């Protein structure tokens, strides 16, 4: 039931995305900057463990929270490795306890001059070795427990999750299978708009605005249906690539998206707020 509510909740923004108010006419849209929304951040759901997929706990388009259990892999062999490491640790502890008792006996005999120096040295050496064996056993148990934990895969961040790329009952290879799913951040969301660098420089030179003012420009968004989005955006960076044929670069504008109404891939238009 809880998962049903989560899935239904994730569908609400899809409906609301088309309900932004304040329409813009077709002539106005022609003067706006076209853009496409994309996720500000994205993560892969993956693991370094090879194994058998035993359960999936998410569906395509579902909102997930950081720490949510997403995937379970068959962990029977890993659980046995933990049990074996625990037994080895208990054995190492018992041997060390016995070795320390033997050393105490040898030290007592040495005080009575009833034991050779060689025998006492052997007892001291054995304790040093047993202490090292204990540290090895502790490390092996920690490694086994870490390996067991990797068979349960959790969401690395809050966001919208893709369809699973594996199926229950299938085998997963860390080297060959790729990501199990992808998670995209919706709040904030980014929009990439084209710009001509020489046009920006010209407007600054003509006094349209200063470089500092250009950094603080506020952007309004017009959605796919011509409705204005309620939040304002701000330029956060310049795109890395430039179109060598057109001479166009791009600017990335960030918009708050607290309700998750906007999704990656929407074609929108932006304008500078007057």
mmCIF file of C-alpha atoms in Angstrom:
data_model
loop_
_atom_site.group_PDB
_atom_site.id
_atom_site.type_symbol
_atom_site.label_atom_id
_atom_site.label_comp_id
_atom_site.label_asym_id
_atom_site.label_seq_id
_atom_site.Cartn_x
_atom_site.Cartn_y
_atom_site.Cartn_z
ATOM 1 C CA UNK A 1 0.000 0.000 0.000
ATOM 2 C CA UNK A 2 2.823 2.421 0.855
ATOM 3 C CA UNK A 3 4.426 1.866 -2.545
ATOM 4 C CA UNK A 4 1.055 2.409 -4.264
ATOM 5 C CA UNK A 5 0.711 5.826 -2.633
ATOM 6 C CA UNK A 6 4.289 6.704 -3.598
ATOM 7 C CA UNK A 7 3.632 5.791 -7.244
ATOM 8 C CA UNK A 8 0.355 7.726 -7.334
ATOM 9 C CA UNK A 9 2.087 10.689 -5.713
ATOM 10 C CA UNK A 10 4.733 10.706 -8.410
ATOM 11 C CA UNK A 11 2.008 11.000 -11.091
ATOM 12 C CA UNK A 12 0.552 14.230 -9.671
ATOM 13 C CA UNK A 13 3.285 16.538 -11.069
ATOM 14 C CA UNK A 14 2.692 15.164 -14.563
ATOM 15 C CA UNK A 15 -0.870 16.471 -14.447
ATOM 16 C CA UNK A 16 0.066 19.805 -12.883
ATOM 17 C CA UNK A 17 2.860 20.449 -15.373
ATOM 18 C CA UNK A 18 0.250 21.494 -17.942
ATOM 19 C CA UNK A 19 -1.685 23.803 -15.591
ATOM 20 C CA UNK A 20 0.691 26.815 -15.365
ATOM 21 C CA UNK A 21 -1.303 30.030 -15.685
ATOM 22 C CA UNK A 22 -0.784 33.302 -17.616
ATOM 23 C CA UNK A 23 -0.729 32.448 -21.329
ATOM 24 C CA UNK A 24 1.676 33.945 -23.844
ATOM 25 C CA UNK A 25 0.563 34.516 -27.425
ATOM 26 C CA UNK A 26 2.277 32.986 -30.462
ATOM 27 C CA UNK A 27 3.946 36.237 -31.519
ATOM 28 C CA UNK A 28 5.514 36.621 -28.076
ATOM 29 C CA UNK A 29 6.803 33.045 -28.124
ATOM 30 C CA UNK A 30 8.736 33.784 -31.309
ATOM 31 C CA UNK A 31 10.768 36.421 -29.412
ATOM 32 C CA UNK A 32 11.632 34.092 -26.533
ATOM 33 C CA UNK A 33 14.713 31.939 -26.107
ATOM 34 C CA UNK A 34 13.987 28.249 -26.675
ATOM 35 C CA UNK A 35 15.359 25.822 -24.132
ATOM 36 C CA UNK A 36 15.163 22.258 -22.862
ATOM 37 C CA UNK A 37 14.954 21.229 -19.225
ATOM 38 C CA UNK A 38 17.444 18.726 -17.864
ATOM 39 C CA UNK A 39 18.375 17.348 -14.460
ATOM 40 C CA UNK A 40 20.752 19.403 -12.356
ATOM 41 C CA UNK A 41 22.239 16.178 -10.984
ATOM 42 C CA UNK A 42 21.937 12.491 -11.769
ATOM 43 C CA UNK A 43 23.115 9.291 -10.126
ATOM 44 C CA UNK A 44 23.505 5.670 -11.146
ATOM 45 C CA UNK A 45 22.119 2.878 -9.018
ATOM 46 C CA UNK A 46 24.839 0.255 -9.097
ATOM 47 C CA UNK A 47 26.951 -2.091 -7.024
ATOM 48 C CA UNK A 48 30.407 -3.632 -7.224
ATOM 49 C CA UNK A 49 29.002 -7.094 -6.481
ATOM 50 C CA UNK A 50 28.172 -9.777 -9.042
ATOM 51 C CA UNK A 51 25.109 -11.833 -8.243
ATOM 52 C CA UNK A 52 21.514 -12.907 -8.658
ATOM 53 C CA UNK A 53 18.736 -10.280 -8.459
ATOM 54 C CA UNK A 54 16.242 -11.506 -5.863
ATOM 55 C CA UNK A 55 13.971 -8.457 -5.417
ATOM 56 C CA UNK A 56 13.265 -4.982 -6.845
ATOM 57 C CA UNK A 57 11.589 -2.392 -4.626
ATOM 58 C CA UNK A 58 10.906 0.448 -7.074
ATOM 59 C CA UNK A 59 8.977 1.226 -10.247
ATOM 60 C CA UNK A 60 9.645 3.557 -13.156
ATOM 61 C CA UNK A 61 8.832 7.196 -12.428
ATOM 62 C CA UNK A 62 8.661 6.709 -8.663
ATOM 63 C CA UNK A 63 10.072 9.297 -6.276
ATOM 64 C CA UNK A 64 12.693 7.738 -4.035
ATOM 65 C CA UNK A 65 14.436 9.128 -0.984
ATOM 66 C CA UNK A 66 18.080 8.758 -0.069
ATOM 67 C CA UNK A 67 18.521 5.500 1.813
ATOM 68 C CA UNK A 68 15.452 3.729 0.390
ATOM 69 C CA UNK A 69 16.057 0.026 -0.269
ATOM 70 C CA UNK A 70 15.895 -0.430 -4.054
ATOM 71 C CA UNK A 71 17.403 -3.814 -4.900
ATOM 72 C CA UNK A 72 18.168 -7.036 -3.069
ATOM 73 C CA UNK A 73 20.640 -9.568 -4.423
ATOM 74 C CA UNK A 74 20.954 -13.161 -3.293
ATOM 75 C CA UNK A 75 23.205 -12.915 -0.245
ATOM 76 C CA UNK A 76 23.248 -16.535 0.974
ATOM 77 C CA UNK A 77 26.921 -17.106 0.090
ATOM 78 C CA UNK A 78 27.951 -13.733 1.513
ATOM 79 C CA UNK A 79 26.094 -14.492 4.752
ATOM 80 C CA UNK A 80 28.029 -17.778 5.073
ATOM 81 C CA UNK A 81 31.283 -15.872 4.567
ATOM 82 C CA UNK A 82 30.319 -13.636 7.500
ATOM 83 C CA UNK A 83 29.607 -16.682 9.686
ATOM 84 C CA UNK A 84 32.940 -18.234 8.718
ATOM 85 C CA UNK A 85 34.778 -14.979 9.515
ATOM 86 C CA UNK A 86 33.025 -14.796 12.898
ATOM 87 C CA UNK A 87 34.189 -18.330 13.727
ATOM 88 C CA UNK A 88 37.761 -17.478 12.705
ATOM 89 C CA UNK A 89 37.662 -14.395 14.904
ATOM 90 C CA UNK A 90 36.400 -16.400 17.895
ATOM 91 C CA UNK A 91 39.162 -18.955 17.336
ATOM 92 C CA UNK A 92 41.821 -16.222 17.129
ATOM 93 C CA UNK A 93 40.526 -14.684 20.381
ATOM 94 C CA UNK A 94 40.664 -18.079 22.150
ATOM 95 C CA UNK A 95 44.195 -18.786 20.941
ATOM 96 C CA UNK A 96 45.369 -15.359 22.042
ATOM 97 C CA UNK A 97 43.791 -15.812 25.482
ATOM 98 C CA UNK A 98 45.571 -19.128 25.882
ATOM 99 C CA UNK A 99 48.836 -17.642 24.635
ATOM 100 C CA UNK A 100 48.668 -14.798 27.155
ATOM 101 C CA UNK A 101 47.965 -17.291 29.955
ATOM 102 C CA UNK A 102 50.978 -19.333 28.904
ATOM 103 C CA UNK A 103 53.129 -16.182 28.847
ATOM 104 C CA UNK A 104 52.026 -15.306 32.386
ATOM 105 C CA UNK A 105 53.026 -18.815 33.533
ATOM 106 C CA UNK A 106 56.403 -18.515 31.852
ATOM 107 C CA UNK A 107 56.962 -15.094 33.430
ATOM 108 C CA UNK A 108 56.123 -16.504 36.870
ATOM 109 C CA UNK A 109 58.534 -19.385 36.356
ATOM 110 C CA UNK A 110 61.186 -16.956 35.165
ATOM 111 C CA UNK A 111 60.872 -15.014 38.414
ATOM 112 C CA UNK A 112 61.533 -18.294 40.242
ATOM 113 C CA UNK A 113 64.397 -19.015 37.827
ATOM 114 C CA UNK A 114 62.599 -22.220 36.890
ATOM 115 C CA UNK A 115 62.364 -21.648 33.141
ATOM 116 C CA UNK A 116 64.866 -20.989 30.392
ATOM 117 C CA UNK A 117 65.168 -17.610 28.689
ATOM 118 C CA UNK A 118 64.463 -19.354 25.375
ATOM 119 C CA UNK A 119 61.118 -20.714 26.601
ATOM 120 C CA UNK A 120 60.069 -17.276 27.849
ATOM 121 C CA UNK A 121 61.089 -15.726 24.519
ATOM 122 C CA UNK A 122 59.031 -18.291 22.631
ATOM 123 C CA UNK A 123 55.967 -17.472 24.747
ATOM 124 C CA UNK A 124 56.389 -13.732 24.117
ATOM 125 C CA UNK A 125 56.819 -14.337 20.385
ATOM 126 C CA UNK A 126 53.700 -16.523 20.267
ATOM 127 C CA UNK A 127 51.595 -13.797 21.897
ATOM 128 C CA UNK A 128 52.806 -11.252 19.326
ATOM 129 C CA UNK A 129 51.868 -13.627 16.503
ATOM 130 C CA UNK A 130 48.467 -14.403 18.053
ATOM 131 C CA UNK A 131 47.733 -10.662 18.388
ATOM 132 C CA UNK A 132 48.491 -10.200 14.683
ATOM 133 C CA UNK A 133 46.290 -13.188 13.836
ATOM 134 C CA UNK A 134 43.472 -11.544 15.788
ATOM 135 C CA UNK A 135 43.825 -8.308 13.806
ATOM 136 C CA UNK A 136 43.713 -10.300 10.553
ATOM 137 C CA UNK A 137 40.548 -12.096 11.700
ATOM 138 C CA UNK A 138 38.923 -8.774 12.659
ATOM 139 C CA UNK A 139 39.763 -7.313 9.237
ATOM 140 C CA UNK A 140 38.415 -10.380 7.428
ATOM 141 C CA UNK A 141 35.148 -10.127 9.370
ATOM 142 C CA UNK A 142 34.828 -6.423 8.511
ATOM 143 C CA UNK A 143 35.419 -7.217 4.826
ATOM 144 C CA UNK A 144 32.849 -10.034 4.882
ATOM 145 C CA UNK A 145 30.232 -7.797 6.511
ATOM 146 C CA UNK A 146 30.896 -5.025 3.982
ATOM 147 C CA UNK A 147 30.505 -7.525 1.156
ATOM 148 C CA UNK A 148 27.202 -8.704 2.628
ATOM 149 C CA UNK A 149 25.909 -5.130 2.850
ATOM 150 C CA UNK A 150 26.641 -4.582 -0.846
ATOM 151 C CA UNK A 151 23.965 -7.148 -1.688
ATOM 152 C CA UNK A 152 21.342 -4.625 -0.533
ATOM 153 C CA UNK A 153 21.359 -1.555 -2.765
ATOM 154 C CA UNK A 154 19.973 1.746 -1.487
ATOM 155 C CA UNK A 155 19.078 5.034 -3.179
ATOM 156 C CA UNK A 156 22.119 7.343 -3.229
ATOM 157 C CA UNK A 157 19.974 10.503 -3.262
ATOM 158 C CA UNK A 158 16.434 11.884 -3.459
ATOM 159 C CA UNK A 159 14.957 12.010 -6.947
ATOM 160 C CA UNK A 160 12.962 10.438 -9.752
ATOM 161 C CA UNK A 161 14.041 6.925 -10.681
ATOM 162 C CA UNK A 162 14.094 5.360 -14.119
ATOM 163 C CA UNK A 163 12.757 1.979 -15.124
ATOM 164 C CA UNK A 164 14.874 -0.900 -13.786
ATOM 165 C CA UNK A 165 17.398 -2.209 -16.290
ATOM 166 C CA UNK A 166 17.468 -5.626 -14.635
ATOM 167 C CA UNK A 167 14.768 -8.170 -13.829
ATOM 168 C CA UNK A 168 14.105 -10.298 -10.780
ATOM 169 C CA UNK A 169 15.769 -13.637 -11.325
ATOM 170 C CA UNK A 170 18.429 -12.226 -13.616
ATOM 171 C CA UNK A 171 22.158 -12.224 -13.012
ATOM 172 C CA UNK A 172 24.036 -8.950 -12.538
ATOM 173 C CA UNK A 173 27.653 -8.388 -13.533
ATOM 174 C CA UNK A 174 29.378 -5.318 -12.104
ATOM 175 C CA UNK A 175 31.743 -5.269 -15.092
ATOM 176 C CA UNK A 176 29.232 -5.909 -17.882
ATOM 177 C CA UNK A 177 25.682 -5.037 -16.792
ATOM 178 C CA UNK A 178 26.025 -1.280 -16.290
ATOM 179 C CA UNK A 179 23.648 0.730 -14.114
ATOM 180 C CA UNK A 180 20.660 -0.979 -12.512
ATOM 181 C CA UNK A 181 18.709 2.303 -12.792
ATOM 182 C CA UNK A 182 19.232 6.055 -12.882
ATOM 183 C CA UNK A 183 18.006 8.736 -10.477
ATOM 184 C CA UNK A 184 17.612 12.369 -11.513
ATOM 185 C CA UNK A 185 17.303 15.366 -9.228
ATOM 186 C CA UNK A 186 14.206 17.476 -9.897
ATOM 187 C CA UNK A 187 14.742 20.356 -7.487
ATOM 188 C CA UNK A 188 16.338 22.471 -8.749
ATOM 189 C CA UNK A 189 16.036 21.822 -12.471
ATOM 190 C CA UNK A 190 18.176 23.308 -15.230
ATOM 191 C CA UNK A 191 17.308 24.790 -18.624
ATOM 192 C CA UNK A 192 19.836 25.136 -21.443
ATOM 193 C CA UNK A 193 19.239 28.103 -23.752
ATOM 194 C CA UNK A 194 21.288 29.113 -26.833
ATOM 195 C CA UNK A 195 23.180 32.407 -26.888
ATOM 196 C CA UNK A 196 25.430 34.210 -29.312
ATOM 197 C CA UNK A 197 28.429 35.471 -27.311
ATOM 198 C CA UNK A 198 28.979 38.436 -29.634
ATOM 199 C CA UNK A 199 25.378 39.575 -29.073
ATOM 200 C CA UNK A 200 25.884 39.538 -25.301
ATOM 201 C CA UNK A 201 29.124 41.515 -25.642
ATOM 202 C CA UNK A 202 27.412 44.019 -27.956
ATOM 203 C CA UNK A 203 24.579 44.660 -25.509
ATOM 204 C CA UNK A 204 27.030 45.160 -22.655
ATOM 205 C CA UNK A 205 29.105 47.555 -24.745
ATOM 206 C CA UNK A 206 25.989 49.508 -25.719
ATOM 207 C CA UNK A 207 25.053 49.915 -22.083
ATOM 208 C CA UNK A 208 22.092 47.553 -22.115
ATOM 209 C CA UNK A 209 23.440 46.148 -18.869
ATOM 210 C CA UNK A 210 26.761 45.723 -17.139
ATOM 211 C CA UNK A 211 28.560 42.404 -16.825
ATOM 212 C CA UNK A 212 27.650 42.293 -13.126
ATOM 213 C CA UNK A 213 24.005 42.978 -13.953
ATOM 214 C CA UNK A 214 24.097 40.248 -16.580
ATOM 215 C CA UNK A 215 25.128 37.763 -13.898
ATOM 216 C CA UNK A 216 22.102 38.754 -11.795
ATOM 217 C CA UNK A 217 19.477 38.630 -14.564
ATOM 218 C CA UNK A 218 16.226 36.911 -13.613
ATOM 219 C CA UNK A 219 14.557 34.622 -16.129
ATOM 220 C CA UNK A 220 10.896 33.786 -16.586
ATOM 221 C CA UNK A 221 9.837 30.471 -18.083
ATOM 222 C CA UNK A 222 7.013 29.802 -20.529
ATOM 223 C CA UNK A 223 5.951 26.176 -20.473
ATOM 224 C CA UNK A 224 5.106 23.910 -23.430
ATOM 225 C CA UNK A 225 1.437 24.971 -23.282
ATOM 226 C CA UNK A 226 2.254 28.707 -23.253
ATOM 227 C CA UNK A 227 1.719 29.083 -19.515
ATOM 228 C CA UNK A 228 4.167 31.024 -17.335
ATOM 229 C CA UNK A 229 5.977 29.128 -14.604
ATOM 230 C CA UNK A 230 5.617 30.658 -11.151
ATOM 231 C CA UNK A 231 9.318 30.532 -10.153
ATOM 232 C CA UNK A 232 12.158 32.719 -11.451
ATOM 233 C CA UNK A 233 15.451 31.320 -12.686
ATOM 234 C CA UNK A 234 19.048 32.497 -12.547
ATOM 235 C CA UNK A 235 21.977 31.778 -14.842
ATOM 236 C CA UNK A 236 24.413 29.471 -13.057
ATOM 237 C CA UNK A 237 26.974 28.620 -15.732
ATOM 238 C CA UNK A 238 27.950 28.737 -19.386
ATOM 239 C CA UNK A 239 27.658 25.575 -21.465
ATOM 240 C CA UNK A 240 30.896 23.748 -22.243
ATOM 241 C CA UNK A 241 30.353 23.181 -25.985
ATOM 242 C CA UNK A 242 29.909 25.685 -28.818
ATOM 243 C CA UNK A 243 28.279 25.090 -32.187
ATOM 244 C CA UNK A 244 31.076 25.841 -34.668
ATOM 245 C CA UNK A 245 28.614 26.160 -37.579
ATOM 246 C CA UNK A 246 26.272 28.686 -35.974
ATOM 247 C CA UNK A 247 28.665 30.266 -33.468
ATOM 248 C CA UNK A 248 26.129 29.662 -30.728
ATOM 249 C CA UNK A 249 27.002 28.745 -27.185
ATOM 250 C CA UNK A 250 24.616 28.118 -24.320
ATOM 251 C CA UNK A 251 23.748 29.323 -20.863
ATOM 252 C CA UNK A 252 22.399 27.086 -18.108
ATOM 253 C CA UNK A 253 19.595 28.631 -16.077
ATOM 254 C CA UNK A 254 18.505 27.113 -12.770
ATOM 255 C CA UNK A 255 14.872 27.111 -11.613
ATOM 256 C CA UNK A 256 13.464 25.990 -8.266
ATOM 257 C CA UNK A 257 11.175 22.986 -8.749
ATOM 258 C CA UNK A 258 9.995 22.124 -5.222
ATOM 259 C CA UNK A 259 6.877 20.247 -6.319
ATOM 260 C CA UNK A 260 8.618 18.354 -9.114
ATOM 261 C CA UNK A 261 6.227 19.714 -11.761
ATOM 262 C CA UNK A 262 8.989 20.193 -14.296
ATOM 263 C CA UNK A 263 10.600 17.081 -15.713
ATOM 264 C CA UNK A 264 13.756 16.630 -17.810
ATOM 265 C CA UNK A 265 13.204 16.898 -21.561
ATOM 266 C CA UNK A 266 10.502 19.605 -21.601
ATOM 267 C CA UNK A 267 10.776 22.148 -24.421
ATOM 268 C CA UNK A 268 10.245 25.569 -22.877
ATOM 269 C CA UNK A 269 10.969 29.243 -23.616
ATOM 270 C CA UNK A 270 12.746 31.757 -21.399
ATOM 271 C CA UNK A 271 12.764 35.528 -21.306
ATOM 272 C CA UNK A 272 14.626 38.018 -19.198
ATOM 273 C CA UNK A 273 12.377 39.484 -16.515
ATOM 274 C CA UNK A 274 11.834 43.191 -17.060
#
